[in-house]
Amino acid sequence: MTAPAPDRPRRLLVVVDAPSLLHRSHHARAHTGTTDRAGRPAWALHGMLGQILEVIDGFAPDAVVFGLDDRRASERADLYPAYKAGRAEKDPALVEQLDRAGAMLDALGLATLTPPGLEADDVSASAATWAGAHGWDCVIVTSDRDAFAHISDHTRVLRLINGGVSASPLLTPARLVAMYGVPAEHYLEFAALRGDASDNLPGVSGIGEKTAATLLTQVGSMRTVWADVDRNEGRGVASTLDSWAAETGARRIGRTVVRRLTADGARERYDFNVRIMSGRDDLDLGLTPDVPGTPGLLPLDAHRIATVVGFLGVEATTSLAIRVLSTDPASAASGSDR
């Protein structure tokens, strides 16, 4: 692997959780009734594209990959039929745009990946791993907290919230600690303890966010916690938590936490959540950065952009797309900063 020259910024991969952007854009823009030149609903597609153009304009990445969900099969649902149960049925107009998104992005020349039986979250996990292995930086664009587990020195998460890209936080390891009190390398363990109501995954009974964060910051990894539970009936865990309480004036929770961790089904629930929440990080993204013109690499062909984006029927978006997507990435300019 060749290291980047001292005056050349590390190359940047942006990976987009396309379904999360389409869902948000659908609910925010359905009132516009925007259609494409064929008269089909296009407000979610237009909203997603607008957000991505803003991201690309701001970060000037070298490559962009879009993760899509396999909407016909799910390994997680096969393992846990209640996975994501309780969510409202999707609007048919949204379903149609979810089905068309991949074709539109492929036509533009951007890279898409729909892993069989898996989700966009798995593409994000694999992109973060790919970036680390190839000496690139990575920005994951999503509204899903699951991506927080992939934050590192080379990977940040732009978590889209109300207010759009400009109002959304760019999460780094330090910012994640400030938000949740846990380092990124322990976020998956934190989430498995807490659970995830949006995916219909209950956490370990009696262990909420604050207790989970305290446990992980004071004791360390859950491997250490479970080892003490197995070998010492959790006495070390309880002692550490109670010492922390004495130093800070907080309530003593040592024995209570150990009792909840050793309750029937607690460890099974934790292990199951880790299994369901863990993103696959070994997917082939199909990126060939040394072969110009391959899908996902920027810049894109201006005529192709005009044809594909122009079909959405919004002239201002077409003009913006041509400017943003046909511009060289930041790493192509010697000495430029991102």
Short mmCIF file of C-alpha atoms in Angstrom, two decimals:
data_model
loop_
_atom_site.label_atom_id
_atom_site.label_comp_id
_atom_site.label_asym_id
_atom_site.label_seq_id
_atom_site.Cartn_x
_atom_site.Cartn_y
_atom_site.Cartn_z
CA MET A 1 0.00 0.00 0.00
CA THR A 2 1.42 3.39 -0.98
CA ALA A 3 1.11 6.12 1.63
CA PRO A 4 -0.22 9.49 0.45
CA ALA A 5 2.39 12.14 -0.25
CA PRO A 6 2.90 14.63 2.63
CA ASP A 7 1.24 17.46 0.67
CA ARG A 8 -1.70 15.37 -0.51
CA PRO A 9 -4.74 14.86 1.75
CA ARG A 10 -5.77 11.29 2.48
CA ARG A 11 -8.37 10.17 0.01
CA LEU A 12 -11.94 10.16 1.26
CA LEU A 13 -14.73 7.64 0.83
CA VAL A 14 -18.29 8.73 1.53
CA VAL A 15 -20.69 5.85 2.16
CA VAL A 16 -24.39 6.64 2.18
CA ASP A 17 -27.16 4.77 3.97
CA ALA A 18 -29.55 5.39 1.08
CA PRO A 19 -32.72 3.94 2.66
CA SER A 20 -32.42 6.17 5.73
CA LEU A 21 -32.09 9.28 3.54
CA LEU A 22 -34.97 8.22 1.33
CA HIS A 23 -37.24 7.59 4.32
CA ARG A 24 -36.45 10.99 5.83
CA SER A 25 -36.85 12.78 2.51
CA HIS A 26 -40.14 11.02 1.83
CA HIS A 27 -41.70 12.18 5.09
CA ALA A 28 -40.25 15.68 4.81
CA ARG A 29 -41.13 16.29 1.16
CA ALA A 30 -44.23 14.23 0.35
CA HIS A 31 -46.32 17.40 0.55
CA THR A 32 -44.49 18.76 -2.52
CA GLY A 33 -45.84 16.03 -4.79
CA THR A 34 -42.70 16.30 -6.94
CA THR A 35 -42.74 13.92 -9.92
CA ASP A 36 -40.20 13.06 -12.59
CA ARG A 37 -40.67 13.57 -16.33
CA ALA A 38 -42.56 10.26 -16.51
CA GLY A 39 -45.02 11.44 -13.86
CA ARG A 40 -43.75 9.07 -11.15
CA PRO A 41 -43.26 10.15 -7.50
CA ALA A 42 -39.78 11.63 -7.13
CA TRP A 43 -39.77 13.72 -3.96
CA ALA A 44 -37.79 11.21 -1.88
CA LEU A 45 -35.27 10.66 -4.68
CA HIS A 46 -34.92 14.39 -5.19
CA GLY A 47 -34.51 14.99 -1.45
CA MET A 48 -31.87 12.29 -1.09
CA LEU A 49 -29.96 13.58 -4.10
CA GLY A 50 -30.05 17.13 -2.78
CA GLN A 51 -28.60 16.02 0.55
CA ILE A 52 -25.87 14.00 -1.10
CA LEU A 53 -24.92 16.88 -3.36
CA GLU A 54 -24.56 19.05 -0.27
CA VAL A 55 -22.37 16.40 1.38
CA ILE A 56 -20.18 15.98 -1.71
CA ASP A 57 -19.89 19.75 -2.14
CA GLY A 58 -18.74 20.10 1.45
CA PHE A 59 -16.39 17.11 1.73
CA ALA A 60 -15.12 16.78 -1.88
CA PRO A 61 -14.68 12.98 -1.62
CA ASP A 62 -12.79 10.76 -4.04
CA ALA A 63 -15.48 8.08 -4.11
CA VAL A 64 -19.10 7.61 -3.06
CA VAL A 65 -20.78 4.28 -2.32
CA PHE A 66 -24.49 3.86 -1.59
CA GLY A 67 -25.66 1.03 0.60
CA LEU A 68 -29.14 -0.37 -0.08
CA ASP A 69 -31.25 -2.89 1.82
CA ASP A 70 -32.15 -6.24 0.34
CA ARG A 71 -35.91 -5.74 0.46
CA ARG A 72 -36.73 -9.35 -0.42
CA ALA A 73 -34.71 -11.28 2.14
CA SER A 74 -33.25 -10.62 5.59
CA GLU A 75 -30.80 -12.78 7.50
CA ARG A 76 -31.64 -10.87 10.67
CA ALA A 77 -35.38 -11.38 10.29
CA ASP A 78 -34.79 -15.07 9.61
CA LEU A 79 -32.89 -15.25 12.89
CA TYR A 80 -35.34 -13.04 14.78
CA PRO A 81 -38.81 -12.78 13.16
CA ALA A 82 -39.71 -9.87 15.45
CA TYR A 83 -36.84 -7.78 14.01
CA LYS A 84 -38.16 -4.29 13.25
CA ALA A 85 -41.70 -5.51 13.97
CA GLY A 86 -44.20 -2.82 14.80
CA ARG A 87 -42.99 -0.31 12.23
CA ALA A 88 -45.71 1.31 10.17
CA GLU A 89 -46.31 -0.11 6.71
CA LYS A 90 -44.44 1.85 4.05
CA ASP A 91 -46.28 4.26 1.78
CA PRO A 92 -46.45 2.71 -1.74
CA ALA A 93 -44.96 5.92 -3.15
CA LEU A 94 -41.94 5.47 -0.90
CA VAL A 95 -41.62 1.79 -1.83
CA GLU A 96 -41.56 2.72 -5.51
CA GLN A 97 -38.79 5.26 -4.95
CA LEU A 98 -36.79 2.82 -2.82
CA ASP A 99 -37.00 0.36 -5.71
CA ARG A 100 -35.85 2.96 -8.26
CA ALA A 101 -33.03 4.49 -6.24
CA GLY A 102 -30.36 1.97 -7.16
CA ALA A 103 -31.00 2.29 -10.89
CA MET A 104 -30.82 6.09 -10.73
CA LEU A 105 -27.54 6.07 -8.81
CA ASP A 106 -26.02 3.42 -11.07
CA ALA A 107 -27.03 5.45 -14.11
CA LEU A 108 -25.19 8.44 -12.68
CA GLY A 109 -22.02 6.40 -12.35
CA LEU A 110 -22.06 6.20 -8.58
CA ALA A 111 -21.50 2.86 -6.85
CA THR A 112 -24.34 0.98 -5.18
CA LEU A 113 -24.33 -2.25 -3.22
CA THR A 114 -27.36 -4.32 -2.20
CA PRO A 115 -25.87 -7.22 -0.22
CA PRO A 116 -28.06 -10.34 -0.37
CA GLY A 117 -30.01 -10.79 2.84
CA LEU A 118 -28.34 -7.77 4.43
CA GLU A 119 -28.79 -4.02 4.85
CA ALA A 120 -27.21 -0.67 4.14
CA ASP A 121 -25.72 -0.80 7.66
CA ASP A 122 -23.55 -3.70 6.54
CA VAL A 123 -22.27 -1.67 3.59
CA SER A 124 -21.35 1.14 5.98
CA ALA A 125 -19.45 -1.27 8.23
CA SER A 126 -17.58 -2.71 5.26
CA ALA A 127 -16.77 0.75 3.91
CA ALA A 128 -15.24 1.81 7.23
CA THR A 129 -13.12 -1.34 7.26
CA TRP A 130 -12.11 -0.88 3.61
CA ALA A 131 -11.05 2.72 4.25
CA GLY A 132 -8.89 1.74 7.21
CA ALA A 133 -7.22 -1.05 5.24
CA HIS A 134 -6.47 1.20 2.24
CA GLY A 135 -5.26 4.32 4.03
CA TRP A 136 -8.39 6.36 3.25
CA ASP A 137 -10.67 8.40 5.47
CA CYS A 138 -14.38 7.61 5.56
CA VAL A 139 -17.58 9.54 6.26
CA ILE A 140 -20.77 7.53 6.84
CA VAL A 141 -23.93 9.48 6.03
CA THR A 142 -26.93 8.07 7.88
CA SER A 143 -29.64 8.76 10.42
CA ASP A 144 -29.06 5.38 12.11
CA ARG A 145 -27.20 5.14 15.42
CA ASP A 146 -25.85 1.69 14.54
CA ALA A 147 -23.12 3.40 12.50
CA PHE A 148 -21.64 4.90 15.66
CA ALA A 149 -19.87 1.59 16.29
CA HIS A 150 -17.68 2.29 13.23
CA ILE A 151 -16.38 5.68 14.37
CA SER A 152 -12.59 5.77 14.60
CA ASP A 153 -9.60 7.98 13.86
CA HIS A 154 -10.29 7.50 10.15
CA THR A 155 -14.09 7.21 10.13
CA ARG A 156 -16.64 9.85 11.07
CA VAL A 157 -20.44 9.70 11.00
CA LEU A 158 -22.60 12.49 9.64
CA ARG A 159 -25.85 11.75 11.41
CA LEU A 160 -28.70 13.41 9.56
CA ILE A 161 -31.32 14.91 11.83
CA ASN A 162 -34.06 17.49 11.42
CA GLY A 163 -32.64 20.56 9.75
CA GLY A 164 -30.72 18.75 7.02
CA VAL A 165 -27.03 18.35 6.37
CA SER A 166 -25.93 21.75 7.64
CA ALA A 167 -27.62 21.19 11.02
CA SER A 168 -26.44 17.60 11.45
CA PRO A 169 -23.57 16.60 13.76
CA LEU A 170 -20.35 15.16 12.37
CA LEU A 171 -19.43 12.60 15.00
CA THR A 172 -15.82 11.83 15.86
CA PRO A 173 -14.49 9.62 18.67
CA ALA A 174 -14.33 12.62 21.03
CA ARG A 175 -17.85 13.78 20.19
CA LEU A 176 -19.25 10.30 20.67
CA VAL A 177 -17.78 10.18 24.17
CA ALA A 178 -19.28 13.59 24.90
CA MET A 179 -22.71 12.37 23.75
CA TYR A 180 -22.89 8.91 25.30
CA GLY A 181 -19.97 8.66 27.70
CA VAL A 182 -18.48 5.64 25.94
CA PRO A 183 -15.61 5.32 23.45
CA ALA A 184 -16.45 4.18 19.94
CA GLU A 185 -14.79 0.79 20.43
CA HIS A 186 -17.36 0.03 23.16
CA TYR A 187 -20.42 1.50 21.42
CA LEU A 188 -21.68 -1.87 20.14
CA GLU A 189 -21.49 -3.31 23.68
CA PHE A 190 -23.27 -0.21 24.98
CA ALA A 191 -26.04 -0.59 22.41
CA ALA A 192 -26.41 -4.31 23.11
CA LEU A 193 -26.89 -3.62 26.82
CA ARG A 194 -29.31 -0.76 26.19
CA GLY A 195 -31.25 -2.38 23.35
CA ASP A 196 -32.79 -0.66 20.34
CA ALA A 197 -36.51 0.00 20.36
CA SER A 198 -36.51 1.04 16.68
CA ASP A 199 -35.41 -2.49 15.73
CA ASN A 200 -37.62 -4.10 18.41
CA LEU A 201 -34.59 -5.31 20.33
CA PRO A 202 -35.00 -5.11 24.12
CA GLY A 203 -31.87 -4.56 26.17
CA VAL A 204 -30.69 -6.30 29.32
CA SER A 205 -33.47 -5.73 31.83
CA GLY A 206 -32.66 -2.92 34.24
CA ILE A 207 -29.58 -1.70 32.33
CA GLY A 208 -30.30 1.67 30.73
CA GLU A 209 -28.03 4.09 28.90
CA LYS A 210 -26.52 5.69 32.00
CA THR A 211 -25.80 2.41 33.76
CA ALA A 212 -24.37 0.85 30.58
CA ALA A 213 -22.07 3.82 30.03
CA THR A 214 -20.88 3.76 33.65
CA LEU A 215 -20.24 0.02 33.54
CA LEU A 216 -18.16 0.24 30.35
CA THR A 217 -16.16 3.31 31.32
CA GLN A 218 -15.37 2.09 34.83
CA VAL A 219 -14.84 -1.63 34.25
CA GLY A 220 -13.85 -1.76 30.57
CA SER A 221 -15.09 -4.13 27.92
CA MET A 222 -17.94 -6.57 28.47
CA ARG A 223 -15.41 -9.36 28.00
CA THR A 224 -13.82 -8.16 31.24
CA VAL A 225 -17.22 -7.87 32.91
CA TRP A 226 -18.35 -11.37 31.95
CA ALA A 227 -14.98 -12.84 32.94
CA ASP A 228 -15.34 -11.39 36.44
CA VAL A 229 -18.93 -12.64 36.64
CA ASP A 230 -17.77 -16.16 35.68
CA ARG A 231 -14.67 -16.35 37.83
CA ASN A 232 -15.48 -14.13 40.79
CA GLU A 233 -19.29 -13.91 40.87
CA GLY A 234 -18.99 -10.28 39.79
CA ARG A 235 -17.30 -9.09 42.98
CA GLY A 236 -14.68 -7.14 41.04
CA VAL A 237 -17.34 -5.41 38.95
CA ALA A 238 -19.37 -4.50 42.04
CA SER A 239 -16.30 -3.22 43.87
CA THR A 240 -15.19 -1.07 40.95
CA LEU A 241 -18.64 0.47 40.52
CA ASP A 242 -18.99 1.14 44.25
CA SER A 243 -15.54 2.74 44.40
CA TRP A 244 -16.57 5.03 41.55
CA ALA A 245 -19.76 5.89 43.47
CA ALA A 246 -17.77 6.75 46.60
CA GLU A 247 -15.43 9.01 44.63
CA THR A 248 -18.19 10.86 42.80
CA GLY A 249 -20.93 10.88 45.41
CA ALA A 250 -23.18 8.81 43.15
CA ARG A 251 -25.51 6.09 44.34
CA ARG A 252 -23.91 2.69 44.92
CA ILE A 253 -25.03 0.38 42.14
CA GLY A 254 -22.45 -2.42 42.18
CA ARG A 255 -24.51 -5.31 43.54
CA THR A 256 -27.60 -4.20 41.65
CA VAL A 257 -25.79 -4.21 38.30
CA VAL A 258 -24.26 -7.62 38.96
CA ARG A 259 -27.66 -9.01 39.94
CA ARG A 260 -29.17 -7.72 36.67
CA LEU A 261 -26.32 -9.09 34.58
CA THR A 262 -26.67 -12.52 36.20
CA ALA A 263 -30.46 -12.69 35.94
CA ASP A 264 -31.95 -15.47 33.84
CA GLY A 265 -31.58 -14.67 30.15
CA ALA A 266 -29.47 -11.52 30.64
CA ARG A 267 -26.31 -12.78 29.00
CA GLU A 268 -28.27 -14.52 26.26
CA ARG A 269 -30.06 -11.24 25.51
CA TYR A 270 -26.76 -9.34 25.40
CA ASP A 271 -25.08 -11.91 23.14
CA PHE A 272 -28.10 -12.01 20.84
CA ASN A 273 -28.15 -8.22 20.51
CA VAL A 274 -24.47 -8.15 19.65
CA ARG A 275 -25.08 -10.74 16.95
CA ILE A 276 -28.02 -8.85 15.43
CA MET A 277 -26.45 -5.39 15.73
CA SER A 278 -23.01 -6.28 14.41
CA GLY A 279 -22.52 -5.02 10.87
CA ARG A 280 -20.84 -7.27 8.31
CA ASP A 281 -17.51 -5.64 7.58
CA ASP A 282 -16.18 -7.95 4.87
CA LEU A 283 -18.41 -7.12 1.90
CA ASP A 284 -16.76 -6.46 -1.45
CA LEU A 285 -17.51 -2.82 -2.27
CA GLY A 286 -16.31 -3.23 -5.84
CA LEU A 287 -14.11 -0.14 -5.55
CA THR A 288 -11.09 0.00 -7.85
CA PRO A 289 -9.59 3.41 -7.09
CA ASP A 290 -6.68 2.98 -9.51
CA VAL A 291 -8.99 2.44 -12.49
CA PRO A 292 -10.39 5.84 -13.61
CA GLY A 293 -14.04 5.90 -14.61
CA THR A 294 -15.11 2.90 -12.54
CA PRO A 295 -18.40 3.28 -10.60
CA GLY A 296 -18.20 5.38 -7.48
CA LEU A 297 -15.14 7.40 -8.38
CA LEU A 298 -15.45 11.16 -8.77
CA PRO A 299 -15.62 13.23 -10.90
CA LEU A 300 -18.49 11.98 -13.08
CA ASP A 301 -19.32 12.71 -16.69
CA ALA A 302 -21.23 16.00 -17.02
CA HIS A 303 -23.43 14.82 -19.90
CA ARG A 304 -24.40 11.71 -17.96
CA ILE A 305 -25.26 13.83 -14.92
CA ALA A 306 -27.40 16.19 -16.99
CA THR A 307 -29.33 13.30 -18.53
CA VAL A 308 -30.02 11.35 -15.33
CA VAL A 309 -30.66 14.23 -12.90
CA GLY A 310 -32.50 16.19 -15.57
CA PHE A 311 -35.10 13.41 -15.70
CA LEU A 312 -36.13 14.36 -12.16
CA GLY A 313 -37.38 17.60 -13.66
CA VAL A 314 -35.83 20.17 -11.31
CA GLU A 315 -33.50 22.45 -13.27
CA ALA A 316 -31.76 23.94 -10.23
CA THR A 317 -30.86 20.46 -8.95
CA THR A 318 -29.51 19.48 -12.37
CA SER A 319 -27.25 22.53 -12.48
CA LEU A 320 -26.01 21.88 -8.94
CA ALA A 321 -25.38 18.21 -9.71
CA ILE A 322 -23.32 19.04 -12.79
CA ARG A 323 -21.16 21.46 -10.80
CA VAL A 324 -20.68 19.21 -7.78
CA LEU A 325 -20.35 15.79 -9.36
CA SER A 326 -18.05 16.82 -12.22
CA THR A 327 -15.54 18.60 -9.93
CA ASP A 328 -12.24 16.97 -8.99
CA PRO A 329 -12.01 15.68 -5.39
CA ALA A 330 -10.04 17.55 -2.75
CA SER A 331 -7.18 15.03 -2.82
CA ALA A 332 -6.52 15.89 -6.47
CA ALA A 333 -5.43 19.41 -5.51
CA SER A 334 -1.92 19.38 -4.05
CA GLY A 335 -1.75 20.94 -0.62
CA SER A 336 -5.51 21.49 -0.28
CA ASP A 337 -7.20 21.00 3.07
CA ARG A 338 -10.49 19.28 3.75
#
